[in-house]
Amino acid sequence: MQYQADLRDIRFVLFDLLNLQQLLGAPPYEDLDRETVEQMLVEAEKFAREQLAPLNPIGDRVGCTFHDGQVTLPPGFREAYQAYCELGFLAAVAPPAEGGMGLPQAVSLALDELFVSANCAFSNYPSLSRACANMLRQWGTAAQQARYLPGLVSGRWQGTMCLTEAGAGSFVGACRCLARPRPDGQWTLTGQKVFITSANLDVVDNVVHFVLARTPDAPVGIKGISLFLVPHRLLDEAGEPAADNDVQIVGIEEKLGIHGSVTTTLSFGDEERCVGELVGTLHEGIRAMFQIMNEERVQVGLQGQAVGSAAYQGALQYARERVQGVPLSSKSRDPQDQVPILEHPDVRRMLLTMKVRVEGCRALLLKAGLHHDLARQTSDDAVRAYHEGWADLLTPVCKAYCSDLGFEVTVLAMQVFGGSGYVRETGVEQALRDSRIATIYEGTNGIQAQDLLFRKATLGRGRLMATLDQELQTFLGTVQGSAPLAAEAELLDEARQDAGRALAHLLELLGQGQVDVVGLHATAFLRLVGNLLLAWLLLQEAQVAAGLLDGLGLPADPAAREQRLRDDPAANHLAAKLPLARFAVRTLLPENAGIVRGILVGDRSALDVVL
């Protein structure tokens, strides 16, 4: 697969659908304008295409190696990482006062799609450092920020988040890593963490671990966990890495995919001399760590979407070039009459399914980023609460729904490639393997579904879901009864009402104390909400595109119009939005009817069966 980025659609979503311009030119984005953002996208695409994409198969084949406590990244990763940092991409969202660009999160996510689709494994390193820096900026002391932010923002140091333990897994409250107070106000840490990305790399001078641990007098469960900053190497008086801090890499994992991204087991304090600093308030570490986790959850959803986008682009190009079979409507069996597989209906079905999911998830992810930015920009408490509510609602959906759909896209891409997709030469099998982890890490998708249903959907008596429902109705009022989206609007309205009935039924069961029964439907409910959001956003895109198309003066004659669209990629991109939305609503959204039926039936066989 040749790397191809869809810059045209990224620009369309940012500026035409989401109206990013509303942010630019005003604090804290007063130094940014559309031209600057577009130039950043161009430079990011060039870097991704020229430097990251060629390393993607190398990272997969060679992987990371571990020797004498040191992790070595695949060939070329070190140079690419240094170039990435020098171009300012790692510091993209950092404030200008720290040497950053101060970009909105929506723009950062758009840039990241370009990097992740070119090389998913590479992108884990800067993503984690950025999230750690963002957390420290909010929760760290002034002294901690002064000592550690410059290294994290510049890329000289790597950041990690250390939550998972072998005996606890996703149940963070079972954490056994211990932090004991020292006379100097610092803490001595002991314990192990597993599945830790990015530790003691050969591309950085130091690693800053953010570790969840329990103090000796801590309450049981998640409320007794604190967060500690633990440098891999202690800093000297000049603030430079110096003495070993008794943090050891026990080993690295052999994984299904993302071989260029190292996953380690870390041991803290084997010699009882590992020193850490408390971050934030004692016994409230999970609140600070959740800032990293929520940022990374959106990022992981982006991984699914971005790898899926690369797989779709590869499958589309292959379908255009691969000649096989004659048209279904043809009676000929002459090999001379064979056509590209792009002309076969089932291949077109698969390609349009992929396109719907890739472009719909792109809009969903960038919308989540925009709400974060609008919340940050406003001084109005009510407006801030509105946008923060949207960001809270969308975070588990972005993570789980986009990672699920991203993997499904890679499966369809392999099907388009056929037998050629199952072998390594084409690269689509790597995309499938690389995308699989996104449904698992940063909280498995089942956990995201529980977060959506048991927390976000019930918060404030369903306030967030009521906001979604109200805005759906407002949008539908603009398109119902008018061509060309009237029929699709009616179908979306039916799906909206069905979702409301399903939620009301689940809330009723919760009120009866049937928590386990409700839990059976959490994953289905998240899919229901994701499908609804996707259809809504794609209909919005079609509405916007129709308005833009009106200004292009396309020929009325069907043949002339088709030729114009073939000759004008920008016009064709807009024209494709209407059939894309129709396909999403007419072909894919009906999945919701089956989901709702299953929820209302309330089958509890999974609870009753003896396994």
Coordinates of C-alpha atoms in Angstrom, one line a residue:
M1 CA 0.0 0.0 0.0
Q2 CA 1.3 3.4 -0.9
Y3 CA 0.7 6.1 1.8
Q4 CA -2.1 8.4 0.8
A5 CA -3.6 11.1 3.1
D6 CA -7.0 12.6 2.5
L7 CA -6.0 16.3 3.1
R8 CA -9.0 17.5 1.2
D9 CA -11.5 15.8 3.5
I10 CA -9.5 16.9 6.6
R11 CA -9.7 20.5 5.5
F12 CA -13.4 20.1 4.7
V13 CA -14.2 18.8 8.2
L14 CA -12.1 21.4 10.0
F15 CA -13.2 24.5 8.0
D16 CA -16.5 23.8 6.3
L17 CA -18.2 21.4 8.7
L18 CA -16.9 22.5 12.1
N19 CA -16.0 26.1 11.2
L20 CA -12.6 26.0 13.0
Q21 CA -12.3 29.7 11.9
Q22 CA -14.4 30.6 14.9
L23 CA -11.5 29.8 17.2
L24 CA -8.7 31.4 15.3
G25 CA -7.5 34.9 15.9
A26 CA -8.8 35.1 19.5
P27 CA -7.0 34.1 22.7
P28 CA -5.5 31.6 23.2
Y29 CA -5.2 31.2 19.4
E30 CA -4.7 34.8 18.5
D31 CA -1.6 34.1 16.5
L32 CA -3.3 31.5 14.3
D33 CA -5.3 31.8 11.1
R34 CA -6.6 29.4 8.5
E35 CA -3.6 29.9 6.2
T36 CA -1.2 28.9 8.9
V37 CA -3.2 25.8 9.9
E38 CA -3.4 24.7 6.3
Q39 CA 0.3 25.1 5.8
M40 CA 0.9 23.0 8.9
L41 CA -1.2 20.3 7.4
V42 CA 0.7 20.4 4.2
E43 CA 4.1 20.2 6.1
A44 CA 2.8 17.3 8.3
E45 CA 1.6 15.4 5.3
K46 CA 5.0 15.8 3.6
F47 CA 6.8 14.6 6.7
A48 CA 4.5 11.7 7.1
R49 CA 4.8 10.7 3.5
E50 CA 8.6 11.1 3.1
Q51 CA 9.9 10.1 6.6
L52 CA 7.3 8.1 8.5
A53 CA 5.6 6.0 5.9
P54 CA 8.9 4.4 4.6
L55 CA 9.7 3.3 8.2
N56 CA 6.4 1.6 8.8
P57 CA 7.2 -1.8 7.2
I58 CA 10.7 -1.6 8.7
G59 CA 9.3 -1.1 12.2
D60 CA 7.0 -4.0 11.7
R61 CA 9.6 -6.4 10.4
V62 CA 12.5 -5.4 12.7
G63 CA 10.6 -4.3 15.8
C64 CA 12.2 -3.1 19.1
T65 CA 15.1 -4.9 20.8
F66 CA 16.1 -5.0 24.4
H67 CA 19.6 -5.4 25.8
D68 CA 21.3 -4.5 29.1
G69 CA 18.3 -2.5 30.2
Q70 CA 18.1 -0.4 27.0
V71 CA 15.4 -0.4 24.4
T72 CA 16.6 0.2 20.8
L73 CA 14.0 1.3 18.3
P74 CA 13.9 0.1 14.7
P75 CA 16.3 1.5 12.2
G76 CA 15.4 5.1 11.1
F77 CA 13.1 5.7 14.1
R78 CA 15.7 7.7 16.0
E79 CA 16.4 10.1 13.1
A80 CA 12.7 10.5 12.3
Y81 CA 11.9 11.2 16.0
Q82 CA 14.6 13.9 16.1
A83 CA 13.3 15.5 12.9
Y84 CA 9.7 15.3 14.2
C85 CA 10.7 17.2 17.3
E86 CA 12.9 19.7 15.4
L87 CA 9.9 20.6 13.2
G88 CA 7.9 21.4 16.3
F89 CA 5.2 18.7 16.0
L90 CA 5.8 17.3 19.5
A91 CA 5.3 20.8 20.9
A92 CA 2.3 21.5 18.7
V93 CA -0.2 22.1 21.6
A94 CA 2.3 23.4 24.1
P95 CA 2.0 27.2 24.9
P96 CA 4.2 29.5 22.9
A97 CA 5.9 30.5 26.2
E98 CA 7.2 26.9 26.4
G99 CA 8.4 26.9 22.8
G100 CA 5.2 25.3 21.5
M101 CA 2.8 26.3 18.7
G102 CA -0.3 26.6 21.0
L103 CA -2.5 24.7 18.5
P104 CA -6.1 23.8 19.2
Q105 CA -6.7 20.1 20.0
A106 CA -8.8 19.8 16.8
V107 CA -5.8 20.8 14.7
S108 CA -3.5 18.6 16.7
L109 CA -5.8 15.6 16.0
A110 CA -5.9 16.4 12.3
L111 CA -2.1 16.5 12.2
D112 CA -1.9 13.3 14.2
E113 CA -4.2 11.5 11.7
L114 CA -1.5 12.1 9.1
F115 CA 1.3 10.8 11.3
V116 CA -0.7 7.8 12.6
S117 CA -1.9 6.7 9.2
A118 CA 1.7 6.7 8.0
N119 CA 3.2 4.9 11.0
C120 CA 1.0 4.0 13.9
A121 CA 3.8 2.5 16.1
F122 CA 6.0 5.6 15.8
S123 CA 3.2 7.9 16.8
N124 CA 2.8 6.3 20.3
Y125 CA 6.0 7.9 21.5
P126 CA 5.2 11.6 21.0
S127 CA 1.5 11.1 21.9
L128 CA 2.4 9.9 25.4
S129 CA 4.9 12.6 26.0
R130 CA 2.5 15.3 25.0
A131 CA -0.3 13.9 27.2
C132 CA 2.1 13.7 30.2
A133 CA 3.2 17.3 29.7
N134 CA -0.5 18.4 29.5
M135 CA -1.3 16.7 32.7
L136 CA 1.8 18.1 34.5
R137 CA 0.9 21.5 33.3
Q138 CA -2.4 21.3 35.2
W139 CA -1.6 19.1 38.2
G140 CA 2.2 19.6 38.9
T141 CA 3.8 22.2 41.2
A142 CA 5.6 25.1 39.7
A143 CA 8.9 23.4 40.6
Q144 CA 7.9 20.2 38.9
Q145 CA 6.8 22.1 35.8
A146 CA 10.1 24.0 35.7
R147 CA 12.2 20.9 36.0
Y148 CA 10.3 18.5 33.8
L149 CA 8.2 20.3 31.2
P150 CA 11.1 21.5 29.0
G151 CA 12.4 18.0 28.5
L152 CA 8.9 16.6 27.7
V153 CA 7.9 19.4 25.4
S154 CA 11.2 19.4 23.5
G155 CA 11.3 15.6 23.1
R156 CA 14.6 15.2 24.9
W157 CA 12.7 13.2 27.5
Q158 CA 9.9 10.6 27.1
G159 CA 6.8 10.4 29.2
T160 CA 5.0 7.2 30.3
M161 CA 1.8 6.4 32.2
C162 CA 2.2 3.5 34.6
L163 CA -1.2 2.1 35.7
T164 CA -1.5 -1.5 34.9
E165 CA -0.3 -4.3 37.2
A166 CA -0.3 -8.0 36.4
G167 CA -2.8 -8.9 39.1
A168 CA -5.0 -5.9 38.6
G169 CA -5.4 -5.4 34.8
S170 CA -8.1 -2.8 34.1
F171 CA -9.2 -2.9 37.8
V172 CA -6.9 0.0 38.8
G173 CA -8.3 -0.1 42.4
A174 CA -6.4 -3.3 43.0
C175 CA -3.0 -1.5 42.5
R176 CA -0.3 -2.8 44.9
C177 CA 2.6 -0.6 43.9
L178 CA 3.7 1.0 47.2
A179 CA 4.9 4.5 47.9
R180 CA 6.4 5.2 51.3
P181 CA 7.2 8.7 52.6
R182 CA 10.8 9.8 53.0
P183 CA 12.1 12.4 55.5
D184 CA 12.9 14.8 52.7
G185 CA 9.3 15.0 51.5
Q186 CA 9.8 12.6 48.6
W187 CA 8.7 9.0 48.3
T188 CA 10.3 5.6 47.9
L189 CA 8.4 3.4 45.4
T190 CA 8.4 -0.4 45.1
G191 CA 6.4 -2.6 42.7
Q192 CA 5.9 -3.6 39.1
K193 CA 3.9 -2.2 36.2
V194 CA 3.1 -4.1 33.0
F195 CA 2.2 -3.2 29.4
I196 CA 4.1 0.1 29.7
T197 CA 4.7 1.9 26.4
S198 CA 8.0 3.8 26.0
A199 CA 10.6 3.2 28.6
N200 CA 14.4 3.8 28.5
L201 CA 14.5 4.4 24.7
D202 CA 17.7 5.0 22.8
V203 CA 16.2 8.2 21.3
V204 CA 15.8 10.2 24.5
D205 CA 18.1 11.2 27.4
N206 CA 15.6 10.4 30.1
V207 CA 12.1 8.9 30.8
V208 CA 9.6 10.5 33.1
H209 CA 7.3 7.9 34.6
F210 CA 3.9 8.9 36.0
V211 CA 3.1 6.0 38.4
L212 CA 0.0 5.2 40.3
A213 CA 0.8 3.8 43.7
R214 CA -0.7 3.3 47.2
T215 CA 0.6 4.8 50.3
P216 CA 0.8 2.8 53.5
D217 CA -2.2 4.5 55.1
A218 CA -4.3 4.7 52.0
P219 CA -8.0 3.8 51.8
V220 CA -8.8 0.6 49.9
G221 CA -9.8 0.8 46.3
I222 CA -9.4 3.5 43.7
K223 CA -9.8 6.3 46.3
G224 CA -6.5 5.3 48.0
I225 CA -4.3 5.8 44.9
S226 CA -1.9 8.6 44.5
L227 CA 0.2 9.7 41.4
F228 CA 3.9 10.0 41.5
L229 CA 6.5 11.5 39.1
V230 CA 9.4 9.0 38.9
P231 CA 12.3 9.9 36.6
H232 CA 14.2 6.9 35.1
R233 CA 17.3 8.8 36.0
L234 CA 17.5 11.4 38.8
L235 CA 18.3 15.0 37.9
D236 CA 21.4 16.7 39.1
E237 CA 21.5 20.3 40.4
A238 CA 21.6 21.6 36.8
G239 CA 18.4 19.7 36.0
E240 CA 20.1 17.1 33.8
P241 CA 19.7 13.3 34.0
A242 CA 22.4 11.8 36.2
A243 CA 22.1 9.0 38.7
D244 CA 20.2 5.8 38.2
N245 CA 16.9 5.8 40.0
D246 CA 16.4 2.1 40.6
V247 CA 13.9 1.7 37.8
Q248 CA 14.5 -1.5 35.7
I249 CA 13.0 -2.8 32.5
V250 CA 12.3 -6.5 33.2
G251 CA 11.5 -7.3 29.6
I252 CA 9.6 -6.2 26.5
E253 CA 6.6 -7.8 25.0
E254 CA 6.3 -9.7 21.7
K255 CA 3.0 -8.4 20.2
L256 CA 0.6 -9.1 17.4
G257 CA 1.2 -5.6 15.9
I258 CA 2.7 -2.1 16.4
H259 CA 6.1 -3.8 16.6
G260 CA 7.9 -0.5 16.4
S261 CA 6.2 0.7 19.6
V262 CA 7.9 -0.9 22.6
T263 CA 5.8 -2.4 25.5
T264 CA 7.7 -3.1 28.7
T265 CA 7.4 -4.5 32.2
L266 CA 8.9 -2.0 34.7
S267 CA 10.2 -2.8 38.2
F268 CA 10.5 0.1 40.7
G269 CA 12.7 -0.1 43.8
D270 CA 14.2 -3.5 43.6
E271 CA 17.0 -2.1 45.8
E272 CA 14.6 0.2 47.8
R273 CA 16.1 3.4 46.4
C274 CA 13.6 4.5 43.8
V275 CA 12.6 8.1 44.5
G276 CA 9.4 9.8 43.3
E277 CA 7.5 13.0 43.8
L278 CA 3.8 13.3 44.6
V279 CA 1.8 14.9 41.8
G280 CA -1.4 16.7 42.8
T281 CA -3.2 15.7 46.0
L282 CA -2.6 12.6 48.1
H283 CA -5.0 9.8 47.4
E284 CA -6.5 11.6 44.4
G285 CA -4.0 10.4 41.8
I286 CA -6.6 8.8 39.6
R287 CA -8.1 12.3 38.8
A288 CA -4.8 13.5 37.5
M289 CA -4.1 10.3 35.6
F290 CA -7.5 10.4 34.0
Q291 CA -6.5 13.6 32.3
I292 CA -3.8 11.6 30.5
M293 CA -6.1 8.6 30.0
N294 CA -9.0 10.7 28.5
E295 CA -6.6 12.4 26.1
E296 CA -5.1 9.1 25.1
R297 CA -8.6 7.5 24.7
V298 CA -9.4 10.0 22.0
Q299 CA -6.0 9.4 20.5
V300 CA -6.5 5.7 20.5
G301 CA -9.8 6.2 18.7
L302 CA -7.9 8.3 16.2
Q303 CA -5.5 5.4 15.8
G304 CA -8.3 3.1 14.7
Q305 CA -9.6 5.7 12.3
A306 CA -6.2 6.7 10.9
V307 CA -5.0 3.1 10.2
G308 CA -8.4 2.4 8.8
S309 CA -8.0 5.4 6.5
A310 CA -4.7 4.1 5.2
A311 CA -6.2 0.7 4.6
Y312 CA -9.2 2.2 2.7
Q313 CA -6.9 4.3 0.5
G314 CA -4.8 1.3 -0.3
A315 CA -7.9 -0.9 -1.0
L316 CA -9.4 1.8 -3.3
Q317 CA -6.2 2.1 -5.3
Y318 CA -5.9 -1.7 -5.6
A319 CA -9.6 -1.9 -6.7
R320 CA -8.9 0.6 -9.5
E321 CA -5.8 -1.4 -10.8
R322 CA -6.7 -5.0 -10.2
V323 CA -8.4 -6.4 -13.3
Q324 CA -10.5 -9.5 -12.6
G325 CA -13.8 -10.9 -13.8
V326 CA -16.5 -9.5 -16.1
P327 CA -19.4 -7.3 -15.1
L328 CA -22.4 -9.1 -13.5
S329 CA -24.6 -7.6 -16.2
S330 CA -22.4 -9.0 -19.0
K331 CA -23.0 -12.4 -20.6
S332 CA -19.4 -12.5 -21.8
R333 CA -16.9 -14.9 -20.3
D334 CA -14.0 -13.7 -22.6
P335 CA -10.9 -12.8 -20.5
Q336 CA -10.5 -9.8 -22.8
D337 CA -13.7 -8.3 -21.3
Q338 CA -12.5 -8.4 -17.7
V339 CA -12.7 -5.1 -15.7
P340 CA -11.1 -3.6 -12.6
I341 CA -12.7 -5.0 -9.5
L342 CA -13.9 -1.5 -8.6
E343 CA -16.7 -2.1 -11.1
H344 CA -18.1 -5.1 -9.1
P345 CA -21.1 -4.2 -6.9
D346 CA -19.9 -6.1 -3.8
V347 CA -16.5 -4.5 -4.0
R348 CA -18.1 -1.1 -4.3
R349 CA -20.3 -1.9 -1.2
M350 CA -17.2 -2.7 0.8
L351 CA -15.4 0.4 -0.4
L352 CA -18.3 2.7 0.4
T353 CA -18.7 1.1 3.9
M354 CA -15.0 1.8 4.5
K355 CA -15.4 5.4 3.3
V356 CA -18.4 6.0 5.4
R357 CA -16.6 4.8 8.5
V358 CA -13.4 6.6 7.9
E359 CA -14.9 9.9 7.0
G360 CA -17.6 9.7 9.7
C361 CA -15.1 8.9 12.4
R362 CA -12.9 11.7 11.3
A363 CA -15.7 14.1 11.7
L364 CA -16.6 12.6 15.1
L365 CA -13.0 12.8 16.4
L366 CA -12.4 16.4 15.2
K367 CA -15.8 17.4 16.7
A368 CA -14.6 16.1 20.1
G369 CA -11.4 18.1 19.8
L370 CA -13.3 21.3 18.8
H371 CA -15.6 21.0 21.9
H372 CA -12.4 20.8 24.0
D373 CA -11.0 23.9 22.4
L374 CA -14.3 25.9 22.7
A375 CA -14.5 25.0 26.4
R376 CA -11.0 26.2 26.9
Q377 CA -11.6 29.5 25.0
T378 CA -14.8 30.7 26.6
S379 CA -15.1 32.8 29.8
D380 CA -18.8 32.0 30.1
D381 CA -19.3 29.2 32.7
A382 CA -22.5 28.0 31.0
V383 CA -20.9 27.8 27.6
R384 CA -17.9 26.0 29.1
A385 CA -20.1 23.4 30.8
Y386 CA -21.9 22.8 27.5
H387 CA -18.7 22.1 25.6
E388 CA -17.2 20.1 28.4
G389 CA -20.4 18.0 28.5
W390 CA -20.0 17.2 24.8
A391 CA -16.4 16.3 25.2
D392 CA -17.2 14.0 28.1
L393 CA -20.0 12.3 26.2
L394 CA -17.9 11.9 23.0
T395 CA -14.7 10.6 24.7
P396 CA -15.8 7.0 25.3
V397 CA -17.6 6.9 21.9
C398 CA -14.5 8.2 20.1
K399 CA -12.3 5.6 21.8
A400 CA -14.5 2.5 21.4
Y401 CA -16.6 3.2 18.3
C402 CA -13.8 4.6 16.2
S403 CA -11.3 1.8 17.2
D404 CA -14.0 -0.8 16.5
L405 CA -14.8 0.6 13.1
G406 CA -11.2 1.2 12.3
F407 CA -10.4 -2.5 12.7
E408 CA -13.5 -3.4 10.8
V409 CA -12.3 -1.2 7.9
T410 CA -8.9 -3.1 7.8
V411 CA -10.8 -6.4 7.7
L412 CA -12.8 -5.1 4.7
A413 CA -9.6 -3.8 3.1
M414 CA -8.0 -7.2 3.3
Q415 CA -11.1 -8.7 1.7
V416 CA -10.8 -6.2 -1.2
F417 CA -7.2 -7.3 -1.7
G418 CA -8.2 -10.9 -1.5
G419 CA -5.4 -13.4 -1.2
S420 CA -2.9 -10.6 -1.9
G421 CA -4.0 -8.9 1.3
Y422 CA -3.3 -11.9 3.4
V423 CA 0.4 -11.9 2.5
R424 CA 2.9 -9.3 3.8
E425 CA 3.9 -7.7 0.5
T426 CA 0.8 -5.5 0.2
G427 CA 0.9 -4.1 3.8
V428 CA -2.8 -4.5 4.5
E429 CA -2.2 -7.3 6.9
Q430 CA 0.1 -5.1 9.0
A431 CA -2.7 -2.5 9.1
L432 CA -5.1 -5.1 10.4
R433 CA -2.6 -6.3 13.1
D434 CA -1.6 -2.7 14.1
S435 CA -5.2 -1.5 14.5
R436 CA -6.3 -4.4 16.7
I437 CA -4.8 -3.1 19.9
A438 CA -6.8 0.1 19.7
T439 CA -9.9 -1.8 20.9
I440 CA -8.0 -3.0 24.0
Y441 CA -5.6 -0.5 25.5
E442 CA -6.5 2.7 27.3
G443 CA -9.4 0.9 28.8
T444 CA -11.0 -1.9 26.8
N445 CA -14.0 -1.0 24.7
G446 CA -16.3 -2.8 27.1
I447 CA -15.1 -0.5 29.8
Q448 CA -15.8 2.5 27.5
A449 CA -19.3 1.2 26.9
Q450 CA -19.9 1.0 30.7
D451 CA -18.5 4.5 31.1
L452 CA -21.0 5.8 28.5
L453 CA -24.0 4.0 29.8
F454 CA -23.5 4.0 33.6
R455 CA -21.9 7.4 33.9
K456 CA -22.3 9.7 30.9
A457 CA -25.8 8.7 29.9
T458 CA -27.1 8.9 33.5
L459 CA -25.3 12.0 34.5
G460 CA -27.6 14.8 35.6
R461 CA -30.7 12.6 34.9
G462 CA -29.5 12.1 31.3
R463 CA -28.5 15.7 30.6
L464 CA -25.8 14.9 28.1
M465 CA -28.0 12.5 26.1
A466 CA -30.9 15.0 26.2
T467 CA -28.5 17.6 24.7
L468 CA -27.6 15.2 21.9
D469 CA -31.3 14.5 21.3
Q470 CA -32.2 18.2 21.2
E471 CA -29.5 19.1 18.8
L472 CA -30.4 16.2 16.5
Q473 CA -34.0 17.5 16.5
T474 CA -32.7 21.0 15.7
F475 CA -30.7 19.7 12.7
L476 CA -33.5 17.6 11.5
G477 CA -35.8 20.6 11.4
T478 CA -33.4 22.2 8.8
V479 CA -33.6 19.3 6.4
Q480 CA -37.0 17.5 6.9
G481 CA -39.4 18.2 4.1
S482 CA -36.8 19.5 1.7
A483 CA -34.7 17.9 -1.0
P484 CA -32.3 16.2 -1.3
L485 CA -32.0 14.9 2.3
A486 CA -35.7 14.7 3.4
A487 CA -36.0 10.9 3.2
E488 CA -32.7 10.4 5.1
A489 CA -33.8 12.9 7.7
E490 CA -36.9 10.9 8.4
L491 CA -34.9 7.7 8.8
L492 CA -32.5 9.5 11.1
D493 CA -35.4 10.8 13.1
E494 CA -36.8 7.3 13.5
A495 CA -33.4 6.1 14.7
R496 CA -33.2 9.0 17.2
Q497 CA -36.6 8.1 18.7
D498 CA -35.6 4.4 18.8
A499 CA -32.4 5.3 20.7
G500 CA -34.5 7.3 23.2
R501 CA -36.8 4.3 23.8
A502 CA -33.8 2.1 24.4
L503 CA -32.2 4.5 26.8
A504 CA -35.4 4.9 28.7
H505 CA -35.8 1.2 29.0
L506 CA -32.2 0.8 30.3
L507 CA -32.7 3.6 32.8
E508 CA -35.9 1.9 34.0
L509 CA -34.0 -1.4 34.6
L510 CA -31.3 0.5 36.5
G511 CA -34.0 2.0 38.7
Q512 CA -35.1 -1.6 39.4
G513 CA -31.6 -2.5 40.5
Q514 CA -31.1 -4.8 37.4
V515 CA -27.5 -3.6 36.9
D516 CA -26.1 -6.8 35.5
V517 CA -28.9 -7.0 32.9
V518 CA -28.2 -3.4 31.9
G519 CA -24.5 -4.2 31.7
L520 CA -25.3 -6.8 29.0
H521 CA -26.4 -4.1 26.7
A522 CA -23.6 -1.5 27.3
T523 CA -21.6 -2.4 24.3
A524 CA -24.7 -2.5 22.1
F525 CA -25.8 0.9 23.5
L526 CA -22.4 2.5 22.6
R527 CA -22.7 1.1 19.1
L528 CA -26.2 2.6 18.9
V529 CA -25.0 6.0 19.9
G530 CA -22.0 5.8 17.6
N531 CA -24.1 4.9 14.6
L532 CA -26.5 7.8 15.4
L533 CA -23.7 10.3 15.6
L534 CA -22.0 9.0 12.5
A535 CA -25.2 9.3 10.4
W536 CA -25.9 12.8 11.8
L537 CA -22.4 14.1 11.0
L538 CA -22.5 12.7 7.5
L539 CA -25.9 14.2 6.8
Q540 CA -24.4 17.5 8.1
E541 CA -21.5 17.1 5.7
A542 CA -23.9 16.4 2.8
Q543 CA -25.9 19.5 3.7
V544 CA -22.7 21.7 3.7
A545 CA -21.4 20.1 0.5
A546 CA -24.6 20.7 -1.3
G547 CA -24.3 24.4 -0.5
L548 CA -20.7 24.5 -1.7
L549 CA -21.6 22.6 -4.9
D550 CA -24.3 25.2 -5.8
G551 CA -21.5 27.7 -6.2
L552 CA -19.5 25.7 -8.6
G553 CA -21.9 25.8 -11.5
L554 CA -21.9 22.1 -12.4
P555 CA -23.5 21.2 -15.7
A556 CA -27.2 20.0 -15.6
D557 CA -26.6 17.4 -18.3
P558 CA -25.8 14.1 -16.5
A559 CA -23.0 13.1 -18.9
A560 CA -21.3 16.5 -18.8
R561 CA -21.7 16.6 -15.0
E562 CA -20.0 13.2 -14.6
Q563 CA -17.1 14.2 -16.8
R564 CA -16.7 17.4 -14.8
L565 CA -16.6 15.5 -11.6
R566 CA -14.0 13.1 -13.1
D567 CA -11.8 16.1 -14.1
D568 CA -12.3 18.1 -10.9
P569 CA -11.3 16.2 -7.7
A570 CA -12.4 19.0 -5.4
A571 CA -15.9 19.1 -6.9
N572 CA -16.1 15.3 -6.9
H573 CA -15.2 15.2 -3.2
L574 CA -18.2 17.4 -2.5
A575 CA -20.5 15.6 -4.8
A576 CA -19.7 12.3 -3.1
K577 CA -20.9 13.5 0.3
L578 CA -24.6 13.1 -0.7
P579 CA -24.4 9.4 -1.7
L580 CA -22.1 8.8 1.2
A581 CA -24.7 10.1 3.6
R582 CA -27.5 8.2 1.9
F583 CA -25.5 5.0 2.1
A584 CA -24.8 5.6 5.8
V585 CA -28.4 6.2 6.7
R586 CA -30.1 3.7 4.4
T587 CA -27.7 0.8 4.5
L588 CA -25.7 1.1 7.8
L589 CA -28.0 2.9 10.2
P590 CA -30.7 0.2 10.1
E591 CA -28.3 -1.8 12.3
N592 CA -29.7 0.3 15.1
A593 CA -33.2 -1.1 14.8
G594 CA -31.8 -4.6 15.6
I595 CA -29.8 -3.2 18.5
V596 CA -32.9 -1.5 20.0
R597 CA -35.0 -4.6 19.5
G598 CA -32.4 -6.7 21.4
I599 CA -32.3 -4.1 24.2
L600 CA -36.1 -4.0 24.6
V601 CA -36.4 -7.8 24.6
G602 CA -34.0 -7.9 27.5
D603 CA -32.6 -11.4 27.1
R604 CA -30.5 -12.4 30.1
S605 CA -29.3 -15.8 28.8
A606 CA -25.6 -14.7 29.1
L607 CA -26.2 -14.3 32.8
D608 CA -28.2 -17.5 33.3
V609 CA -26.2 -20.0 31.3
V610 CA -23.7 -22.2 33.2
L611 CA -20.3 -21.7 31.4

